[in-house]
């Protein structure tokens, strides 16, 4: 790769690192935010879920916008919005203000992320070169999460508001560098094409209602939950009908005939649900039951960040030898093992007793995340790369929202009383959520083991179109 290509990759890695840092810092600051703003567990969960709902709900629209209006333009414009609302989050004095700021920040990330990912997938030739770039990209995201845990602990120990102000500084640096390094490209041809606003509205509303039904399932009548789920399913059906008839659909339904793409997205959804639900429970256990400080919790969780080292080093070798499908399957099996190891959680567990679960989870992430990204974007034509990236990250964020909601609902349902044992019972019940999600992801990914790479003859929807046989190193 040329020096310019490495520079562009550096900027895009900086953006995905920013997102990882942003989420991780907030995660360890949640107890401090709860204490200062007097938030309930349900509202605290929505501080996290508001971001992932905005992120996941608008991701498909963001991917389409990148394809229609230019990837560079969308990346830089929405990075600016991300910067502004991250700063506003730090000024919140009420829970609802913080939730609104996090939602808009998530929406900005929804437009920024698929634009950045599609810049990579259209700038590097499909094959080893692109795979290397994507694995470096995913490793950087993991590094953002692990480093963010420590930085978040340090900042939250001073004042949780710095968890929101710090990304403003990093965003500004990335914005300035990106404007200088990301090359301008020809204006996309939008003849006869338009934004599918109806499709974006229907799928976003469907996601919001589904997650709301899970979060409120334990403290509203069952009939209300059923009606909310039914409304969500109706909106998903409406989305499908809209996409079928739209002249310029948000998602071309033909893409969903590709078995490998569907497996990658569904496995990514389930993996994210388990991962985010697990870390939500563990942080609450360490800080609210065990009384650990935010900094102690940060250093305890940082071992998960081993994936930042393994993703660009070990994972490419395993992919070359065994193929994406088998590496993904192995990574998901390790996730099941990680969550199972934490199930006997006790009131007085030492860190050494928790360490095997955390280190195995880091290894699992390194094996699953990058290859899932490769499979979900491999073989897609250039004009649909933004949509492919948006579809993948929609599933990641949708899964994260469901995992958080389910874990929060499990804690509420299983906690009977206010004592330490009652709290532990709630956390133990919630730990079943990531275990079930990871087991389901293993089942889904098992169907891809027939193909060495995860893309093969069984995927005519991808194979039928002209592939990118040669792509300029930079665009």
XYZ file of C-alpha atoms in Angstrom:
475
model
C 0.000 0.000 0.000
C 1.120 3.549 -0.708
C 1.866 6.066 1.999
C -1.348 7.936 1.138
C -3.378 4.728 1.533
C -1.845 4.107 4.963
C -2.662 7.697 5.892
C -6.307 7.258 4.929
C -6.464 3.976 6.867
C -4.918 5.767 9.857
C -7.691 8.384 9.828
C -10.461 5.809 9.514
C -8.930 3.711 12.276
C -8.855 6.851 14.384
C -12.596 7.264 13.876
C -13.468 3.692 14.816
C -11.045 3.987 17.753
C -12.977 7.096 18.805
C -16.231 5.150 18.807
C -14.717 2.338 20.860
C -13.253 4.790 23.374
C -16.548 6.677 23.580
C -18.606 3.568 24.404
C -16.039 2.064 26.789
C -15.513 5.254 28.766
C -19.233 5.676 29.237
C -19.583 2.060 30.339
C -17.259 2.391 33.329
C -18.712 5.807 34.194
C -22.307 4.546 34.470
C -22.318 4.113 38.273
C -20.927 7.636 38.731
C -23.559 9.033 36.373
C -26.284 7.138 38.233
C -25.165 8.559 41.582
C -24.856 12.146 40.342
C -28.084 12.284 38.314
C -30.046 9.856 40.526
C -30.963 7.452 37.701
C -32.836 4.171 38.013
C -31.370 0.982 36.507
C -33.825 1.248 33.634
C -32.888 4.839 32.809
C -29.197 4.023 33.242
C -29.581 1.281 30.648
C -31.171 3.818 28.306
C -28.113 6.057 28.575
C -26.317 3.223 26.780
C -29.219 2.080 24.641
C -30.020 5.576 23.337
C -26.637 5.623 21.603
C -26.858 2.148 20.146
C -30.458 2.699 19.048
C -29.558 5.893 17.196
C -26.509 4.124 15.818
C -28.300 0.960 14.753
C -31.574 2.558 13.741
C -30.068 5.008 11.255
C -27.127 2.916 10.079
C -28.834 1.660 6.923
C -29.802 5.207 5.970
C -26.231 6.274 6.721
C -24.834 3.595 4.440
C -27.175 4.610 1.645
C -26.282 8.290 2.142
C -22.584 7.446 1.778
C -23.245 5.700 -1.540
C -25.426 8.539 -2.852
C -23.815 11.717 -1.531
C -20.167 10.753 -1.254
C -18.282 8.818 1.392
C -15.798 11.560 2.232
C -18.522 14.191 2.571
C -20.673 12.038 4.852
C -17.708 10.979 6.976
C -16.462 14.500 7.672
C -19.875 16.143 8.075
C -21.207 13.631 10.590
C -17.917 13.502 12.477
C -18.548 17.199 13.143
C -22.020 16.402 14.538
C -20.501 13.634 16.679
C -18.043 16.169 18.101
C -20.743 18.711 18.983
C -23.190 16.362 20.696
C -20.515 14.506 22.591
C -19.669 17.832 24.179
C -23.340 18.563 24.895
C -23.635 15.217 26.695
C -21.047 16.409 29.167
C -23.222 19.432 29.988
C -26.333 17.368 30.844
C -27.946 18.021 34.210
C -30.887 15.604 33.861
C -31.092 11.996 32.726
C -33.311 12.818 29.723
C -30.827 15.430 28.493
C -28.034 12.881 28.530
C -30.202 10.314 26.752
C -31.106 12.796 23.978
C -27.462 13.788 23.515
C -26.419 10.122 23.336
C -29.144 9.368 20.800
C -28.009 12.155 18.445
C -24.382 11.134 18.927
C -25.407 7.622 17.925
C -27.202 8.915 14.831
C -24.071 10.807 13.781
C -22.003 7.646 14.235
C -24.581 5.816 12.101
C -23.770 8.070 9.154
C -20.037 8.295 9.845
C -19.194 4.609 10.345
C -20.515 3.020 7.124
C -18.954 5.892 5.185
C -15.584 5.119 6.785
C -15.890 1.373 6.280
C -16.890 1.775 2.632
C -13.898 4.050 2.024
C -11.730 1.111 3.095
C -13.607 -1.517 1.075
C -13.528 0.615 -2.084
C -9.929 1.771 -1.633
C -8.218 -1.593 -1.185
C -8.370 -4.446 -3.672
C -10.535 -7.343 -2.562
C -8.426 -10.161 -1.167
C -5.384 -10.140 1.126
C -4.866 -6.371 0.869
C -8.417 -5.513 1.902
C -8.496 -8.268 4.527
C -5.354 -6.858 6.124
C -6.835 -3.356 6.184
C -10.097 -4.605 7.703
C -8.345 -6.644 10.388
C -6.205 -3.630 11.336
C -9.421 -1.599 11.399
C -11.228 -4.086 13.657
C -8.171 -4.407 15.898
C -8.124 -0.647 16.319
C -11.791 -0.701 17.318
C -10.941 -3.287 19.958
C -8.031 -1.150 21.120
C -10.384 1.787 21.523
C -12.619 -0.279 23.751
C -9.817 -1.585 25.997
C -7.950 1.714 26.258
C -11.251 3.512 26.781
C -11.892 1.409 29.869
C -8.757 2.741 31.522
C -9.127 6.307 30.283
C -12.780 6.265 31.306
C -11.863 5.085 34.776
C -9.294 7.841 35.153
C -11.626 10.564 33.877
C -14.671 9.347 35.820
C -12.625 9.324 39.018
C -12.165 13.079 38.484
C -15.594 13.912 37.005
C -17.772 11.750 34.753
C -18.397 14.730 32.480
C -14.860 14.427 31.137
C -15.912 11.104 29.625
C -17.898 13.222 27.153
C -15.502 16.132 26.800
C -12.436 14.006 25.959
C -13.919 12.638 22.680
C -14.448 16.233 21.552
C -10.683 16.767 21.488
C -10.008 13.481 19.693
C -12.819 14.140 17.203
C -11.337 17.511 16.297
C -7.908 15.976 15.618
C -9.412 13.236 13.429
C -11.569 15.777 11.595
C -8.594 17.996 10.762
C -6.430 15.064 9.649
C -9.239 13.490 7.645
C -9.981 16.694 5.760
C -6.325 16.806 4.729
C -5.719 13.127 3.887
C -8.949 11.589 2.584
C -8.910 12.328 -1.159
C -11.866 13.890 -2.891
C -13.716 11.626 -5.303
C -16.026 12.204 -8.228
C -19.544 13.221 -7.310
C -21.723 10.083 -7.247
C -24.289 9.747 -10.027
C -27.680 10.051 -8.327
C -29.757 9.999 -11.502
C -33.107 8.381 -10.743
C -32.070 7.633 -7.162
C -33.391 9.029 -3.893
C -33.207 8.525 -0.170
C -35.578 5.864 1.121
C -36.906 7.897 4.046
C -39.979 5.698 4.523
C -37.797 2.607 4.784
C -35.465 4.275 7.255
C -38.367 5.464 9.418
C -40.086 2.077 9.501
C -36.983 0.063 10.399
C -35.873 2.589 13.049
C -39.314 2.595 14.675
C -39.376 -1.211 14.573
C -36.034 -1.443 16.384
C -37.065 1.133 18.987
C -40.310 -0.691 19.789
C -38.677 -4.106 19.989
C -35.997 -2.960 22.428
C -38.570 -0.980 24.433
C -40.700 -4.123 24.787
C -37.740 -6.067 26.186
C -36.666 -3.299 28.579
C -40.181 -2.857 30.000
C -41.240 -6.513 29.969
C -40.734 -6.995 33.715
C -42.752 -3.995 34.914
C -45.677 -3.633 32.519
C -48.631 -5.959 31.850
C -47.877 -8.897 29.544
C -50.564 -7.727 27.122
C -48.743 -4.411 26.664
C -45.489 -6.219 25.907
C -47.192 -8.464 23.364
C -48.810 -5.471 21.659
C -45.495 -3.614 21.502
C -43.726 -6.619 19.979
C -46.594 -7.042 17.501
C -46.324 -3.386 16.458
C -42.581 -3.853 15.963
C -43.118 -6.893 13.761
C -45.724 -5.014 11.700
C -43.189 -2.236 11.116
C -40.540 -4.763 10.073
C -43.063 -6.197 7.610
C -43.838 -2.697 6.357
C -40.118 -2.106 5.877
C -39.879 -5.256 3.765
C -42.828 -4.193 1.589
C -41.410 -0.683 1.193
C -38.049 -2.049 0.119
C -39.685 -4.419 -2.356
C -41.541 -1.594 -4.122
C -39.054 1.270 -3.764
C -37.236 2.380 -6.897
C -34.129 3.097 -4.796
C -34.500 0.873 -1.704
C -32.562 1.395 1.472
C -31.518 -2.261 1.199
C -31.765 -4.185 -2.061
C -33.537 -7.330 -0.903
C -31.481 -9.408 -3.340
C -28.525 -8.934 -0.988
C -30.396 -10.902 1.663
C -30.477 -13.988 -0.577
C -26.769 -14.429 0.097
C -26.413 -17.060 2.801
C -22.959 -15.917 3.937
C -24.029 -12.270 4.297
C -27.133 -13.219 6.294
C -25.107 -15.543 8.547
C -22.471 -12.880 9.170
C -25.043 -10.243 10.077
C -27.154 -12.516 12.282
C -24.093 -13.933 14.046
C -22.815 -10.373 14.524
C -26.130 -9.344 16.068
C -26.094 -12.234 18.546
C -22.395 -11.805 19.333
C -22.891 -8.096 20.085
C -25.915 -8.867 22.264
C -23.848 -11.239 24.373
C -20.769 -9.025 24.540
C -22.518 -5.799 25.586
C -24.913 -7.551 27.940
C -21.994 -9.308 29.627
C -19.855 -6.234 30.198
C -22.897 -4.283 31.471
C -23.510 -6.942 34.134
C -19.851 -7.320 35.105
C -19.340 -3.575 35.562
C -22.415 -3.332 37.800
C -21.257 -6.371 39.795
C -17.776 -4.973 40.379
C -18.799 -1.418 41.245
C -22.197 -1.690 42.887
C -21.924 -5.048 44.664
C -18.194 -5.320 45.294
C -17.541 -1.587 45.741
C -14.675 -1.402 43.254
C -13.733 2.052 42.011
C -14.132 3.013 38.347
C -10.353 2.824 37.930
C -10.132 -0.642 39.491
C -12.953 -1.803 37.228
C -11.192 -0.356 34.196
C -7.979 -2.236 34.873
C -9.939 -5.402 35.607
C -11.698 -5.245 32.227
C -8.691 -4.164 30.161
C -7.595 -7.769 29.662
C -10.434 -8.079 27.130
C -8.365 -5.668 25.037
C -5.963 -8.454 24.110
C -7.977 -8.575 20.899
C -6.354 -5.286 19.848
C -3.049 -7.177 19.635
C -4.364 -10.461 18.246
C -6.737 -9.104 15.575
C -4.019 -7.761 13.226
C -1.410 -10.426 14.110
C -2.863 -13.861 14.896
C -6.241 -13.616 13.166
C -4.916 -13.021 9.600
C -2.778 -16.153 9.859
C -5.702 -18.222 11.054
C -7.957 -16.840 8.317
C -5.375 -17.691 5.640
C -5.051 -21.232 6.974
C -8.622 -22.131 7.948
C -10.867 -19.571 6.246
C -13.203 -16.972 7.712
C -16.075 -19.355 8.494
C -14.030 -21.671 10.701
C -12.282 -18.815 12.493
C -15.645 -17.149 13.220
C -17.054 -20.453 14.489
C -14.072 -20.931 16.812
C -14.360 -17.386 18.123
C -18.041 -17.825 18.931
C -17.381 -21.127 20.713
C -14.875 -19.286 22.897
C -17.548 -16.692 23.708
C -19.814 -19.479 24.980
C -16.953 -20.777 27.121
C -16.226 -17.294 28.479
C -19.789 -16.658 29.600
C -20.170 -20.169 31.033
C -17.059 -19.648 33.180
C -18.678 -16.604 34.812
C -22.015 -18.262 35.658
C -21.011 -19.484 39.169
C -20.226 -15.861 40.136
C -19.999 -15.461 43.906
C -20.123 -12.664 46.458
C -16.404 -12.832 47.154
C -14.861 -13.862 43.844
C -11.258 -12.757 43.448
C -10.005 -11.245 40.228
C -8.106 -14.442 39.449
C -11.408 -16.303 39.479
C -12.853 -13.860 36.930
C -9.713 -13.629 34.803
C -10.231 -16.809 32.678
C -13.639 -15.583 31.509
C -12.308 -12.135 30.592
C -9.193 -13.327 28.743
C -11.160 -15.925 26.779
C -13.661 -13.222 25.791
C -10.824 -11.073 24.445
C -9.572 -13.993 22.360
C -13.109 -14.653 21.168
C -13.547 -11.051 20.019
C -10.266 -11.123 18.097
C -11.319 -14.235 16.173
C -14.927 -13.277 15.430
C -15.166 -9.527 14.856
C -12.738 -8.963 11.982
C -13.690 -12.044 9.931
C -17.393 -11.185 10.335
C -16.635 -7.764 8.841
C -14.796 -9.365 5.918
C -17.562 -11.842 5.118
C -20.293 -9.201 5.367
C -18.627 -6.928 2.776
C -16.807 -9.394 0.515
C -18.098 -9.705 -3.042
C -20.406 -6.673 -2.768
C -20.341 -4.254 -5.698
C -18.791 -0.851 -5.072
C -22.045 1.101 -5.277
C -23.496 -1.020 -2.458
C -20.513 -1.093 -0.103
C -22.014 1.629 2.082
C -25.257 -0.326 2.422
C -23.357 -3.546 3.196
C -21.385 -1.808 5.936
C -24.543 -0.164 7.237
C -26.345 -3.502 7.355
C -23.521 -5.101 9.346
C -23.245 -2.291 11.877
C -27.022 -2.112 12.176
C -26.941 -5.721 13.304
C -24.068 -5.041 15.708
C -25.856 -2.112 17.301
C -29.286 -3.747 17.250
C -27.713 -6.702 19.027
C -26.013 -4.430 21.544
C -29.312 -2.714 22.349
C -31.131 -6.014 22.781
C -28.324 -7.419 24.920
C -28.372 -4.394 27.218
C -32.151 -4.398 27.446
C -32.356 -8.122 28.114
C -29.643 -8.018 30.760
C -31.299 -5.051 32.479
C -34.689 -6.795 32.380
C -33.170 -9.988 33.829
C -31.568 -8.059 36.696
C -34.866 -6.355 37.523
C -36.859 -9.578 37.363
C -34.458 -11.698 39.436
C -33.535 -9.164 42.135
C -35.828 -9.769 45.093
C -34.807 -7.337 47.819
C -31.942 -4.951 48.435
C -29.284 -7.105 50.084
C -26.040 -8.346 48.574
C -27.422 -11.823 47.915
C -30.461 -10.388 46.146
C -28.207 -8.280 43.926
C -26.033 -11.297 43.173
C -29.106 -13.321 42.194
C -30.002 -10.603 39.702
C -26.530 -10.529 38.180
C -26.377 -14.311 37.916
C -29.710 -14.387 36.104
C -28.538 -11.660 33.721
C -25.375 -13.637 32.875
C -27.568 -16.264 31.226
C -28.477 -13.691 28.544
C -25.010 -13.498 26.914
C -24.594 -17.273 27.190
C -27.817 -17.933 25.276
C -26.966 -15.265 22.678
C -23.494 -16.717 22.062
C -24.856 -20.267 21.799
C -27.373 -19.090 19.197
C -24.552 -17.360 17.272
C -22.598 -20.632 17.241
C -25.613 -22.424 15.791
C -26.011 -19.803 13.052
C -22.329 -19.823 12.109
C -22.214 -23.637 11.950
C -24.162 -23.490 8.680
C -21.232 -21.663 7.068
C -18.656 -24.370 7.762
C -19.253 -25.973 4.366
C -17.388 -23.074 2.783
C -13.730 -22.446 3.545
C -14.022 -18.653 3.367
C -17.624 -18.099 4.242
C -18.316 -16.983 0.656
C -18.757 -19.587 -1.969
C -20.856 -21.130 -4.645
C -23.817 -21.309 -2.317
C -24.053 -17.499 -2.414
C -25.312 -16.694 -5.942
C -26.656 -13.308 -4.916
C -23.106 -12.122 -4.386
C -21.386 -14.147 -7.050
C -23.745 -13.075 -9.845
C -22.704 -9.431 -9.929
C -19.382 -8.162 -11.299
C -16.790 -8.127 -8.555
C -14.188 -5.457 -8.005
C -11.387 -7.099 -9.909
C -9.141 -4.123 -9.502
C -9.479 -1.126 -7.266
C -7.216 1.882 -7.026
C -5.135 1.947 -3.883
C -6.781 5.245 -2.948
C -9.837 6.919 -4.344
